[in-house]
Structure formats: structure tokens, C-alpha cells
C-alpha atoms as a printed R data frame, in Angstrom:
    type eleno elety resid chain resno        x       y       z
1   ATOM     1    CA   MET     A     1 -107.333 -31.973 -43.765
2   ATOM     2    CA   THR     A     2 -110.783 -30.290 -43.539
3   ATOM     3    CA   SER     A     3 -111.815 -33.383 -41.303
4   ATOM     4    CA   THR     A     4 -110.002 -32.036 -38.639
5   ATOM     5    CA   LEU     A     5 -111.530 -28.567 -39.304
6   ATOM     6    CA   VAL     A     6 -114.535 -28.650 -36.792
7   ATOM     7    CA   SER     A     7 -115.389 -24.581 -36.166
8   ATOM     8    CA   ILE     A     8 -115.078 -21.350 -37.862
9   ATOM     9    CA   LEU     A     9 -112.190 -20.395 -35.701
10  ATOM    10    CA   ASP     A    10 -110.424 -23.760 -37.045
11  ATOM    11    CA   TYR     A    11 -111.184 -22.518 -40.622
12  ATOM    12    CA   GLU     A    12 -110.096 -19.103 -39.827
13  ATOM    13    CA   GLU     A    13 -106.419 -20.006 -38.486
14  ATOM    14    CA   GLU     A    14 -106.048 -22.383 -41.318
15  ATOM    15    CA   ALA     A    15 -106.954 -19.718 -43.770
16  ATOM    16    CA   ARG     A    16 -104.436 -17.562 -42.301
17  ATOM    17    CA   LYS     A    17 -101.580 -19.714 -43.404
18  ATOM    18    CA   ILE     A    18 -102.918 -19.761 -47.067
19  ATOM    19    CA   VAL     A    19 -104.384 -16.209 -47.800
20  ATOM    20    CA   PRO     A    20 -101.750 -13.880 -49.107
21  ATOM    21    CA   ARG     A    21 -100.884 -10.910 -46.694
22  ATOM    22    CA   ASN     A    22 -102.242  -8.125 -48.791
23  ATOM    23    CA   ALA     A    23 -105.583  -9.753 -48.909
24  ATOM    24    CA   LEU     A    24 -105.747 -11.015 -45.605
25  ATOM    25    CA   ASN     A    25 -105.211  -7.626 -44.069
26  ATOM    26    CA   TYR     A    26 -107.816  -6.398 -46.421
27  ATOM    27    CA   TYR     A    27 -110.245  -9.096 -45.142
28  ATOM    28    CA   GLN     A    28 -109.609  -9.083 -41.432
29  ATOM    29    CA   ARG     A    29 -108.887  -5.955 -40.186
30  ATOM    30    CA   GLY     A    30 -110.850  -3.238 -39.000
31  ATOM    31    CA   ALA     A    31 -111.172   0.672 -38.840
32  ATOM    32    CA   THR     A    32 -108.157   2.589 -36.528
33  ATOM    33    CA   ASP     A    33 -107.879   1.070 -33.132
34  ATOM    34    CA   GLU     A    34 -110.134  -1.710 -34.164
35  ATOM    35    CA   VAL     A    35 -112.390  -1.303 -30.994
36  ATOM    36    CA   THR     A    36 -115.469  -2.058 -32.812
37  ATOM    37    CA   LEU     A    37 -113.698  -5.262 -34.650
38  ATOM    38    CA   GLY     A    38 -113.069  -6.539 -31.282
39  ATOM    39    CA   LEU     A    39 -116.323  -5.926 -29.717
40  ATOM    40    CA   ASN     A    40 -118.415  -7.655 -32.347
41  ATOM    41    CA   ARG     A    41 -116.827 -10.987 -30.967
42  ATOM    42    CA   LYS     A    42 -116.562 -10.206 -27.464
43  ATOM    43    CA   SER     A    43 -120.175  -8.689 -27.041
44  ATOM    44    CA   PHE     A    44 -121.604 -12.223 -27.734
45  ATOM    45    CA   ASN     A    45 -120.073 -13.417 -24.639
46  ATOM    46    CA   ASN     A    46 -121.782 -11.159 -22.393
47  ATOM    47    CA   ILE     A    47 -125.141 -12.653 -23.262
48  ATOM    48    CA   ARG     A    48 -126.469 -15.980 -21.810
49  ATOM    49    CA   ILE     A    49 -128.551 -18.519 -23.121
50  ATOM    50    CA   LEU     A    50 -131.726 -19.666 -20.890
51  ATOM    51    CA   PRO     A    51 -132.647 -22.982 -21.826
52  ATOM    52    CA   ARG     A    52 -135.984 -24.525 -21.197
53  ATOM    53    CA   VAL     A    53 -135.442 -28.501 -20.295
54  ATOM    54    CA   LEU     A    54 -137.817 -31.183 -21.457
55  ATOM    55    CA   GLN     A    55 -139.307 -29.372 -24.359
56  ATOM    56    CA   SER     A    56 -137.310 -30.588 -27.200
57  ATOM    57    CA   HIS     A    57 -138.527 -32.675 -30.442
58  ATOM    58    CA   SER     A    58 -136.590 -35.222 -32.100
59  ATOM    59    CA   LYS     A    59 -136.092 -32.905 -35.268
60  ATOM    60    CA   ARG     A    60 -135.793 -29.083 -35.412
61  ATOM    61    CA   ASP     A    61 -137.377 -26.830 -37.993
62  ATOM    62    CA   MET     A    62 -134.776 -24.134 -39.127
63  ATOM    63    CA   THR     A    63 -136.847 -22.993 -42.075
64  ATOM    64    CA   VAL     A    64 -137.305 -19.250 -42.439
65  ATOM    65    CA   LYS     A    65 -139.225 -17.188 -45.171
66  ATOM    66    CA   LEU     A    66 -138.185 -13.707 -46.606
67  ATOM    67    CA   PHE     A    67 -139.781 -11.947 -49.332
68  ATOM    68    CA   GLY     A    68 -141.721 -15.065 -50.126
69  ATOM    69    CA   GLN     A    69 -138.778 -17.343 -50.306
70  ATOM    70    CA   GLN     A    70 -138.184 -20.242 -47.797
71  ATOM    71    CA   TYR     A    71 -134.611 -20.925 -46.855
72  ATOM    72    CA   SER     A    72 -133.516 -24.160 -44.917
73  ATOM    73    CA   MET     A    73 -132.032 -22.076 -42.204
74  ATOM    74    CA   PRO     A    74 -131.822 -18.531 -40.886
75  ATOM    75    CA   ILE     A    75 -128.059 -18.409 -41.840
76  ATOM    76    CA   GLY     A    76 -126.778 -16.748 -45.082
77  ATOM    77    CA   ILE     A    77 -123.694 -15.348 -46.551
78  ATOM    78    CA   SER     A    78 -122.920 -11.524 -46.572
79  ATOM    79    CA   PRO     A    79 -121.639  -9.619 -49.405
80  ATOM    80    CA   THR     A    80 -117.758  -9.784 -49.145
81  ATOM    81    CA   ALA     A    81 -115.463  -7.941 -51.608
82  ATOM    82    CA   MET     A    82 -113.104  -9.407 -53.790
83  ATOM    83    CA   GLN     A    83 -113.660 -12.967 -52.964
84  ATOM    84    CA   ARG     A    84 -111.178 -14.037 -55.988
85  ATOM    85    CA   MET     A    85 -108.131 -12.999 -53.662
86  ATOM    86    CA   ALA     A    86 -108.875 -15.995 -51.437
87  ATOM    87    CA   HIS     A    87 -109.630 -18.560 -54.118
88  ATOM    88    CA   PRO     A    88 -109.637 -18.320 -58.038
89  ATOM    89    CA   ASP     A    89 -113.533 -19.538 -58.047
90  ATOM    90    CA   GLY     A    90 -114.339 -16.503 -55.656
91  ATOM    91    CA   GLU     A    91 -118.123 -15.442 -55.569
92  ATOM    92    CA   VAL     A    92 -119.271 -18.253 -57.910
93  ATOM    93    CA   ALA     A    93 -117.742 -20.895 -55.492
94  ATOM    94    CA   SER     A    94 -119.823 -18.950 -52.472
95  ATOM    95    CA   ALA     A    95 -122.661 -18.589 -54.338
96  ATOM    96    CA   LYS     A    96 -122.908 -22.220 -55.380
97  ATOM    97    CA   ALA     A    97 -122.287 -23.354 -51.788
98  ATOM    98    CA   ALA     A    98 -125.310 -21.399 -50.317
99  ATOM    99    CA   ALA     A    99 -127.392 -22.640 -53.205
100 ATOM   100    CA   SER     A   100 -126.548 -26.392 -52.520
101 ATOM   101    CA   ARG     A   101 -127.602 -25.489 -48.966
102 ATOM   102    CA   ASN     A   102 -130.663 -23.779 -49.949
103 ATOM   103    CA   THR     A   103 -129.963 -20.581 -48.098
104 ATOM   104    CA   LEU     A   104 -129.267 -16.828 -48.739
105 ATOM   105    CA   PHE     A   105 -126.213 -15.511 -50.921
106 ATOM   106    CA   ALA     A   106 -125.566 -11.633 -51.124
107 ATOM   107    CA   LEU     A   107 -123.254 -10.523 -53.852
108 ATOM   108    CA   SER     A   108 -120.905  -7.280 -53.331
109 ATOM   109    CA   THR     A   109 -120.774  -4.425 -55.771
110 ATOM   110    CA   LEU     A   110 -117.007  -4.786 -55.078
111 ATOM   111    CA   SER     A   111 -116.761  -8.520 -56.244
112 ATOM   112    CA   THR     A   112 -114.425  -9.963 -58.630
113 ATOM   113    CA   SER     A   113 -117.125 -12.093 -60.246
114 ATOM   114    CA   SER     A   114 -120.217 -10.399 -61.915
115 ATOM   115    CA   LEU     A   115 -123.762 -10.404 -61.277
116 ATOM   116    CA   GLU     A   116 -124.343 -12.458 -64.633
117 ATOM   117    CA   GLU     A   117 -121.538 -14.818 -63.808
118 ATOM   118    CA   VAL     A   118 -122.949 -15.523 -60.339
119 ATOM   119    CA   SER     A   119 -126.512 -15.818 -61.600
120 ATOM   120    CA   GLU     A   120 -125.394 -18.032 -64.734
121 ATOM   121    CA   ALA     A   121 -124.010 -20.519 -62.134
122 ATOM   122    CA   THR     A   122 -126.717 -20.738 -59.898
123 ATOM   123    CA   PRO     A   123 -129.883 -20.240 -62.149
124 ATOM   124    CA   LYS     A   124 -133.236 -19.864 -60.407
125 ATOM   125    CA   VAL     A   125 -131.564 -19.650 -56.853
126 ATOM   126    CA   PRO     A   126 -132.609 -16.840 -54.799
127 ATOM   127    CA   LYS     A   127 -129.745 -13.973 -54.354
128 ATOM   128    CA   TRP     A   128 -129.346 -10.656 -53.075
129 ATOM   129    CA   PHE     A   129 -127.227  -7.836 -54.452
130 ATOM   130    CA   GLN     A   130 -125.491  -5.246 -52.385
131 ATOM   131    CA   LEU     A   131 -125.275  -1.730 -53.741
132 ATOM   132    CA   TYR     A   132 -123.351   1.778 -53.263
133 ATOM   133    CA   ILE     A   133 -125.007   4.891 -54.553
134 ATOM   134    CA   PHE     A   134 -121.959   6.190 -56.466
135 ATOM   135    CA   LYS     A   135 -121.042   9.772 -57.671
136 ATOM   136    CA   ASP     A   136 -121.823   8.517 -60.848
137 ATOM   137    CA   ARG     A   137 -125.598   7.775 -60.460
138 ATOM   138    CA   LYS     A   138 -125.614   6.193 -64.009
139 ATOM   139    CA   ILE     A   139 -123.014   3.289 -62.613
140 ATOM   140    CA   THR     A   140 -125.594   2.799 -59.853
141 ATOM   141    CA   GLU     A   141 -128.744   2.733 -62.022
142 ATOM   142    CA   LYS     A   142 -127.096   0.260 -64.648
143 ATOM   143    CA   LEU     A   143 -126.090  -2.167 -61.969
144 ATOM   144    CA   VAL     A   144 -129.679  -2.227 -60.389
145 ATOM   145    CA   ARG     A   145 -131.078  -2.934 -64.061
146 ATOM   146    CA   ARG     A   146 -128.557  -5.815 -64.392
147 ATOM   147    CA   ALA     A   147 -129.393  -7.101 -60.840
148 ATOM   148    CA   GLU     A   148 -133.017  -7.030 -61.724
149 ATOM   149    CA   LYS     A   149 -132.635  -8.748 -65.579
150 ATOM   150    CA   ALA     A   150 -130.260 -11.435 -63.723
151 ATOM   151    CA   GLY     A   151 -132.982 -12.202 -61.463
152 ATOM   152    CA   TYR     A   152 -131.703 -11.172 -57.747
153 ATOM   153    CA   GLN     A   153 -134.502 -11.001 -55.367
154 ATOM   154    CA   ALA     A   154 -133.533  -7.818 -53.366
155 ATOM   155    CA   ILE     A   155 -131.101  -4.730 -53.318
156 ATOM   156    CA   ALA     A   156 -129.064  -4.419 -50.086
157 ATOM   157    CA   LEU     A   157 -128.124  -0.848 -49.943
158 ATOM   158    CA   THR     A   158 -124.966   0.180 -48.078
159 ATOM   159    CA   VAL     A   159 -125.969   3.243 -46.060
160 ATOM   160    CA   ASP     A   160 -122.954   3.322 -43.733
161 ATOM   161    CA   ALA     A   161 -120.223   3.909 -46.362
162 ATOM   162    CA   PRO     A   162 -120.029   7.364 -47.778
163 ATOM   163    CA   THR     A   163 -116.394   6.822 -47.740
164 ATOM   164    CA   LEU     A   164 -114.342   3.517 -46.830
165 ATOM   165    CA   GLY     A   165 -113.190   3.538 -43.085
166 ATOM   166    CA   LEU     A   166 -109.704   4.698 -41.892
167 ATOM   167    CA   ARG     A   167 -108.159   1.247 -42.307
168 ATOM   168    CA   ARG     A   168 -104.530   1.406 -41.004
169 ATOM   169    CA   ALA     A   169 -103.484  -2.069 -42.093
170 ATOM   170    CA   SER     A   170 -104.299  -1.387 -45.595
171 ATOM   171    CA   LEU     A   171 -102.622   1.912 -45.415
172 ATOM   172    CA   ARG     A   172  -99.407   0.551 -44.184
173 ATOM   173    CA   GLU     A   173  -99.580  -2.623 -46.727
174 ATOM   174    CA   HIS     A   174 -100.257  -0.219 -49.833
175 ATOM   175    CA   PHE     A   175 -103.372  -2.349 -50.347
176 ATOM   176    CA   SER     A   176 -104.255  -2.873 -54.320
177 ATOM   177    CA   LEU     A   177 -106.254  -5.369 -55.968
178 ATOM   178    CA   PRO     A   178 -103.813  -7.870 -57.305
179 ATOM   179    CA   PRO     A   179 -103.386  -7.005 -61.028
180 ATOM   180    CA   HIS     A   180 -104.722 -10.251 -62.368
181 ATOM   181    CA   LEU     A   181 -108.084  -9.748 -60.729
182 ATOM   182    CA   LYS     A   182 -110.638  -6.975 -61.716
183 ATOM   183    CA   LEU     A   183 -113.758  -5.361 -59.773
184 ATOM   184    CA   ALA     A   184 -116.458  -6.964 -62.218
185 ATOM   185    CA   HIS     A   185 -118.939  -4.554 -61.971
186 ATOM   186    CA   LEU     A   186 -116.614  -1.434 -62.279
187 ATOM   187    CA   GLU     A   187 -114.095  -2.462 -64.637
188 ATOM   188    CA   SER     A   188 -115.287   0.077 -67.506
189 ATOM   189    CA   SER     A   189 -114.988   2.956 -64.726
190 ATOM   190    CA   PHE     A   190 -111.169   2.447 -64.283
191 ATOM   191    CA   ASN     A   191 -109.572   2.613 -67.547
192 ATOM   192    CA   GLY     A   192 -106.762   0.491 -66.540
193 ATOM   193    CA   THR     A   193 -106.083   2.602 -62.704
194 ATOM   194    CA   ARG     A   194 -104.735   0.544 -60.239
195 ATOM   195    CA   ILE     A   195 -107.861  -0.258 -57.892
196 ATOM   196    CA   THR     A   196 -106.835   0.952 -54.242
197 ATOM   197    CA   GLU     A   197 -109.112   2.041 -51.428
198 ATOM   198    CA   GLN     A   198 -107.849   5.581 -52.070
199 ATOM   199    CA   TYR     A   199 -109.108   5.423 -55.412
200 ATOM   200    CA   ILE     A   200 -112.621   3.847 -54.465
201 ATOM   201    CA   ASN     A   201 -112.887   6.593 -51.831
202 ATOM   202    CA   GLU     A   202 -112.059   9.459 -54.147
203 ATOM   203    CA   GLU     A   203 -113.511   8.820 -57.422
204 ATOM   204    CA   LEU     A   204 -116.449   6.624 -56.537
205 ATOM   205    CA   LEU     A   205 -118.050   6.958 -53.278
206 ATOM   206    CA   ASP     A   206 -120.306   9.865 -52.949
207 ATOM   207    CA   GLN     A   207 -120.087  11.548 -49.478
208 ATOM   208    CA   ASN     A   208 -123.378  13.736 -50.010
209 ATOM   209    CA   LEU     A   209 -125.573  10.971 -49.617
210 ATOM   210    CA   SER     A   210 -129.100  11.548 -47.805
211 ATOM   211    CA   TRP     A   211 -132.527   9.654 -47.209
212 ATOM   212    CA   SER     A   212 -133.883  11.186 -50.364
213 ATOM   213    CA   ASP     A   213 -131.419   9.242 -52.269
214 ATOM   214    CA   VAL     A   214 -132.845   6.245 -50.488
215 ATOM   215    CA   LYS     A   215 -136.246   7.237 -51.452
216 ATOM   216    CA   ARG     A   216 -135.401   7.614 -55.090
217 ATOM   217    CA   LEU     A   217 -134.040   4.053 -55.206
218 ATOM   218    CA   VAL     A   218 -136.655   2.501 -53.477
219 ATOM   219    CA   LYS     A   219 -138.930   4.219 -56.448
220 ATOM   220    CA   PHE     A   220 -136.389   3.180 -59.301
221 ATOM   221    CA   THR     A   221 -136.444  -0.380 -58.594
222 ATOM   222    CA   LYS     A   222 -138.904  -3.009 -58.574
223 ATOM   223    CA   LEU     A   223 -137.011  -5.098 -56.111
224 ATOM   224    CA   PRO     A   224 -137.253  -4.794 -52.383
225 ATOM   225    CA   VAL     A   225 -134.688  -2.304 -50.618
226 ATOM   226    CA   ILE     A   226 -132.909  -3.290 -47.469
227 ATOM   227    CA   ALA     A   227 -130.865  -0.646 -45.793
228 ATOM   228    CA   LYS     A   228 -127.633  -2.095 -44.632
229 ATOM   229    CA   GLY     A   229 -125.534  -0.449 -41.840
230 ATOM   230    CA   ILE     A   230 -127.997   0.637 -39.554
231 ATOM   231    CA   LEU     A   231 -126.808   0.991 -35.701
232 ATOM   232    CA   THR     A   232 -129.474   3.021 -33.965
233 ATOM   233    CA   LYS     A   233 -133.144   3.275 -33.564
234 ATOM   234    CA   ALA     A   234 -133.368   6.640 -35.014
235 ATOM   235    CA   ASP     A   235 -131.669   5.449 -38.320
236 ATOM   236    CA   ALA     A   236 -133.882   2.398 -38.248
237 ATOM   237    CA   MET     A   237 -136.764   4.692 -38.137
238 ATOM   238    CA   ALA     A   238 -135.792   7.138 -40.828
239 ATOM   239    CA   ALA     A   239 -135.205   3.928 -43.129
240 ATOM   240    CA   VAL     A   240 -138.529   2.729 -42.669
241 ATOM   241    CA   GLU     A   241 -140.031   6.046 -43.223
242 ATOM   242    CA   ALA     A   242 -137.922   6.129 -46.820
243 ATOM   243    CA   GLY     A   243 -139.738   2.948 -47.508
244 ATOM   244    CA   VAL     A   244 -137.001   0.634 -47.427
245 ATOM   245    CA   HIS     A   245 -138.162  -3.049 -46.825
246 ATOM   246    CA   GLY     A   246 -135.709  -4.125 -44.506
247 ATOM   247    CA   ILE     A   247 -133.073  -3.244 -41.890
248 ATOM   248    CA   TRP     A   248 -129.887  -4.600 -41.969
249 ATOM   249    CA   VAL     A   249 -128.035  -4.310 -38.593
250 ATOM   250    CA   SER     A   250 -124.356  -3.950 -39.586
251 ATOM   251    CA   ASN     A   251 -121.273  -1.987 -38.706
252 ATOM   252    CA   HIS     A   252 -119.315  -3.032 -41.777
253 ATOM   253    CA   GLY     A   253 -117.373  -5.609 -39.827
254 ATOM   254    CA   GLY     A   254 -115.806  -2.762 -37.587
255 ATOM   255    CA   ARG     A   255 -114.221  -1.677 -40.935
256 ATOM   256    CA   GLN     A   256 -116.076   1.742 -40.947
257 ATOM   257    CA   LEU     A   257 -116.444   4.081 -37.781
258 ATOM   258    CA   ASP     A   258 -114.463   2.644 -34.780
259 ATOM   259    CA   SER     A   259 -115.780   2.904 -31.290
260 ATOM   260    CA   VAL     A   260 -119.581   2.309 -32.569
261 ATOM   261    CA   PRO     A   261 -121.614  -0.577 -30.747
262 ATOM   262    CA   SER     A   262 -121.044  -4.135 -31.742
263 ATOM   263    CA   THR     A   263 -123.917  -5.191 -33.851
264 ATOM   264    CA   ILE     A   264 -125.441  -7.532 -31.121
265 ATOM   265    CA   GLU     A   265 -125.469  -4.428 -28.867
266 ATOM   266    CA   ALA     A   266 -127.352  -2.514 -31.255
267 ATOM   267    CA   LEU     A   267 -129.786  -5.328 -32.475
268 ATOM   268    CA   PRO     A   268 -132.517  -5.409 -29.523
269 ATOM   269    CA   GLU     A   269 -133.636  -1.863 -29.666
270 ATOM   270    CA   ILE     A   270 -133.860  -1.435 -33.334
271 ATOM   271    CA   ALA     A   271 -135.634  -4.898 -33.720
272 ATOM   272    CA   ALA     A   272 -138.022  -3.696 -31.118
273 ATOM   273    CA   ALA     A   273 -138.594  -0.534 -32.908
274 ATOM   274    CA   VAL     A   274 -139.187  -1.941 -36.460
275 ATOM   275    CA   ARG     A   275 -140.576  -5.492 -35.853
276 ATOM   276    CA   ASP     A   276 -144.175  -4.635 -36.931
277 ATOM   277    CA   SER     A   277 -142.769  -2.713 -40.075
278 ATOM   278    CA   THR     A   278 -140.174  -4.598 -41.719
279 ATOM   279    CA   ILE     A   279 -137.566  -7.315 -41.750
280 ATOM   280    CA   VAL     A   280 -134.346  -7.302 -39.754
281 ATOM   281    CA   ILE     A   281 -130.970  -8.944 -41.121
282 ATOM   282    CA   PHE     A   282 -127.980  -9.295 -39.087
283 ATOM   283    CA   ASP     A   283 -124.478  -9.517 -39.299
284 ATOM   284    CA   GLY     A   284 -121.098  -8.803 -37.299
285 ATOM   285    CA   GLY     A   285 -118.837 -11.574 -35.520
286 ATOM   286    CA   VAL     A   286 -120.527 -14.416 -35.923
287 ATOM   287    CA   THR     A   287 -118.526 -17.538 -35.344
288 ATOM   288    CA   ALA     A   288 -120.729 -19.804 -33.722
289 ATOM   289    CA   GLY     A   289 -124.028 -21.623 -33.559
290 ATOM   290    CA   THR     A   290 -124.542 -19.757 -30.110
291 ATOM   291    CA   ASP     A   291 -124.144 -16.493 -31.815
292 ATOM   292    CA   VAL     A   292 -126.757 -17.221 -34.294
293 ATOM   293    CA   PHE     A   293 -129.416 -18.267 -31.490
294 ATOM   294    CA   LYS     A   294 -128.508 -15.286 -29.565
295 ATOM   295    CA   ALA     A   295 -129.043 -12.639 -32.653
296 ATOM   296    CA   LEU     A   296 -132.529 -14.434 -33.577
297 ATOM   297    CA   ALA     A   297 -133.340 -14.205 -29.957
298 ATOM   298    CA   LEU     A   298 -132.673 -10.193 -29.880
299 ATOM   299    CA   GLY     A   299 -134.801 -10.144 -32.745
300 ATOM   300    CA   ALA     A   300 -132.969 -10.882 -36.229
301 ATOM   301    CA   ASP     A   301 -134.963 -12.712 -38.961
302 ATOM   302    CA   MET     A   302 -131.802 -13.607 -40.772
303 ATOM   303    CA   VAL     A   303 -128.020 -13.904 -39.475
304 ATOM   304    CA   MET     A   304 -125.220 -13.517 -42.292
305 ATOM   305    CA   PHE     A   305 -121.573 -13.844 -42.007
306 ATOM   306    CA   GLY     A   306 -118.730 -12.621 -44.057
307 ATOM   307    CA   LYS     A   307 -115.358 -13.522 -43.097
308 ATOM   308    CA   PRO     A   308 -116.069 -17.191 -42.225
309 ATOM   309    CA   THR     A   309 -117.174 -17.551 -45.994
310 ATOM   310    CA   LEU     A   310 -113.563 -16.159 -46.992
311 ATOM   311    CA   TRP     A   311 -111.970 -18.473 -44.408
312 ATOM   312    CA   GLY     A   312 -113.723 -21.773 -46.158
313 ATOM   313    CA   LEU     A   313 -113.074 -20.326 -49.568
314 ATOM   314    CA   ALA     A   314 -109.417 -20.243 -48.970
315 ATOM   315    CA   VAL     A   315 -109.167 -23.505 -47.431
316 ATOM   316    CA   ASP     A   316 -111.323 -25.482 -49.873
317 ATOM   317    CA   GLY     A   317 -113.085 -23.589 -52.399
318 ATOM   318    CA   GLN     A   318 -116.895 -24.319 -52.558
319 ATOM   319    CA   GLN     A   319 -116.691 -27.229 -50.332
320 ATOM   320    CA   GLY     A   320 -115.165 -25.347 -47.814
321 ATOM   321    CA   VAL     A   321 -118.030 -22.610 -47.576
322 ATOM   322    CA   GLU     A   322 -120.410 -25.618 -47.604
323 ATOM   323    CA   ASN     A   323 -118.538 -26.805 -44.656
324 ATOM   324    CA   VAL     A   324 -118.866 -23.492 -42.688
325 ATOM   325    CA   LEU     A   325 -122.358 -23.636 -43.421
326 ATOM   326    CA   ASP     A   326 -122.662 -26.940 -42.290
327 ATOM   327    CA   ILE     A   327 -120.633 -26.057 -39.185
328 ATOM   328    CA   LEU     A   328 -122.922 -23.514 -38.127
329 ATOM   329    CA   ARG     A   329 -126.162 -25.254 -39.189
330 ATOM   330    CA   LYS     A   330 -125.095 -28.070 -37.065
331 ATOM   331    CA   GLU     A   331 -124.227 -25.963 -33.987
332 ATOM   332    CA   LEU     A   332 -127.376 -24.030 -34.227
333 ATOM   333    CA   ASP     A   333 -129.249 -27.262 -34.039
334 ATOM   334    CA   PHE     A   334 -127.254 -28.251 -31.297
335 ATOM   335    CA   VAL     A   335 -128.263 -25.192 -29.431
336 ATOM   336    CA   MET     A   336 -131.757 -25.442 -30.292
337 ATOM   337    CA   LEU     A   337 -132.246 -29.029 -29.078
338 ATOM   338    CA   LEU     A   338 -130.282 -28.268 -25.641
339 ATOM   339    CA   ALA     A   339 -132.341 -24.847 -25.226
340 ATOM   340    CA   GLY     A   340 -135.664 -26.446 -25.901
341 ATOM   341    CA   CYS     A   341 -136.368 -24.707 -29.231
342 ATOM   342    CA   ASN     A   342 -138.189 -26.746 -31.920
343 ATOM   343    CA   THR     A   343 -138.577 -23.757 -34.662
344 ATOM   344    CA   ILE     A   344 -136.930 -20.654 -35.274
345 ATOM   345    CA   ALA     A   345 -140.275 -18.930 -33.946
346 ATOM   346    CA   ASP     A   346 -139.369 -20.463 -30.600
347 ATOM   347    CA   ILE     A   347 -136.273 -18.580 -30.200
348 ATOM   348    CA   THR     A   348 -137.719 -15.682 -28.204
349 ATOM   349    CA   LYS     A   349 -136.299 -12.891 -26.161
350 ATOM   350    CA   ASP     A   350 -136.927 -14.328 -23.183
351 ATOM   351    CA   ARG     A   351 -134.439 -17.184 -24.120
352 ATOM   352    CA   VAL     A   352 -131.395 -14.813 -23.502
353 ATOM   353    CA   LYS     A   353 -130.165 -12.668 -20.759
354 ATOM   354    CA   HIS     A   354 -127.695  -9.998 -20.675
355 ATOM   355    CA   GLU     A   355 -124.698 -10.922 -17.950
356 ATOM   356    CA   LYS     A   356 -125.408  -7.690 -16.217
357 ATOM   357    CA   GLU     A   357 -129.005  -8.498 -15.669
358 ATOM   358    CA   PHE     A   358 -127.578 -11.415 -13.274
359 ATOM   359    CA   GLU     A   359 -125.726  -8.796 -10.889
360 ATOM   360    CA   THR     A   360 -127.090  -8.460  -7.389
361 ATOM   361    CA   LEU     A   361 -126.369  -5.980  -4.808
């Protein structure tokens, strides 16, 4: 069957037939009217690639380096919650897939596999850990120390979620984590409580966060800290001032505040503002190699994706995630060949143009 699935959208369509409705709504739906959810994909279509002919070599070099670690390609797996709702192997399978392709995997705090389980399954392979700052700071501190001990290379601190977004589909379906699963990092905090978004909002997340909390985390951990959830130049500059080591341009997959810009719309100004200060990570709406190329051209150092991981996982476990990674790699290689880019450094801003720039009077 998987031989007939040749695009990310093919995997998405097939996964929709497999993933239970409760989980599917949690994975795929966005905040309120889902304007931003739609923009994340649609905005890529407003950007044109400007190819240069007769400049290609027979092989492209896709390698990139972040925090001293070299990856095979600038495409990685975003932290995505509760992956065992899609497949019994969950985050362990996704991490193994990333490891097999020598690319970046980031684990969610709200995962159904623990830091240690993932680390043991992928020893000596670079991984990042996504973190929330909880009301109970001791929970946050313990998670940081566990990430350090387990060999994770960076902390991706989510800064756009003092509360979870208003997700109507989850409210209608009364989403809760299936009873046979657990949130691996927070089990002791729940004492048998049914895990719902409302419970996470009311009992765990802290609405009183500030940049001082970010500064404290930077000082607390020996790991690089990336601020995940940045959509404006002002916040990017504030994050740099707070001492972070990276900016992650993200709108949480359109799942937090609706009607904010798509990430590809927000990326250019942010990347230009912090280019000399830090690295830039990007996610949001990526479903094709052309999307990856456009994000790299507009300033991203690494392009991450979340939902395609879930679709690959649901269809064929680790092999499905590997196939998704291979599809995006092959498509990016194809775009680079036809656009005349032989290395990632060749993918510069002058290789793309917004459709409005073509308009004439």
C-alpha cells in the first residue's frame, strides 16, 4: 500500500481512515475559526521560486549544522503531543525514524513516551526536548534535569501557550487521552485524573509567564534554549535579549491564537532581525519540498514538521515516518536541482518572490 503513497498529502488522506476520530480531531484541527490553520498551508502558494538554469551539479549537499551537530538535511520532526494515539510505538518510532535518516527529532513534554524511553531507543543520536514552564516550577526543573541526564542537546521552550488555544473540535468531542495511554512526563502529577485539555489548562499551564522566566531557564540549564512560538520581530528581539540560543518561528500549528500570520508570512522579518544573533527554526504547514525550499530561502536554518509525522506513523509506524522524511528529502533535492542550488547555502532570499511583487500597474 505504501508504494502508492508518494506525497505527504497521500499519507494524510490514508491516515484519516485509520486514526480514531477523538485523536484525529486533536491532531488536525486548529483554534476557533481555523483561519491561521488554513493560512499555514495557503500562504506557501503566494511565494514563487525563481530558478537559475545551467547551475546544477550532479549531486546536492543538503547537510546543515546546528549547535555543532551535523544533520543530513534541513528537515526535522517537530514536537507533537500524544503520538501513541496514532500508533502503539508513538514517539519512539518517530525518533528511530529521524535517527535512521540522521536528522533532528524533538520530543514533546506532552508525549506518551518518556525522555528516557526515547533516549534508550536512539542512543547517542541528537535530540531536542520541548518544554512548558508549569505552575509548579519543580515539575519544569525536574524535566530539564531529566533531559540533560538523558543526553538531549537543546531545550525548545514553548512561549506561546500560557493556556491552550480555544479548539472547538476538541470541545465538541470532549477530547481526553484514551485511558490505556498516559502522559509519560506528568503521570505523577495527575493521580488518576482524566487527562483533558481543560485539566491541562487549569492545573498545569501558567498564565503569568514573563521574559524573566525565560532568563531564569537559560541560567538554570547547561543546554541551549530555543524560544518556540515567535511570530513578531519584537518578540524575537526580546527572546535574544533574554539570552536564548535560537528562535523558533511557529504559531503552534494554528492551534493557539487564531487570525495570527502564517509562519511563512512571519518568517522573513524575524529572520532578518536575528540573523546575526542566533539560529532560526521554522514550522507550520509544511507538506512538500517546495515549502521547505521557500522557508530556507526566507531565512530558516532548519524546517520542522509535525502533522506529517503523525500521518506516517498512523499508516506504517516507524517505516511510515521514514517514508515521509524520504519524500520531503527527495522533493527538496528535486527542487534544488531544477532551481540551480547545489548546497543549502545557495538557497538565498533572491531565489523566491512573493506574488504581489509581480503585480504591475
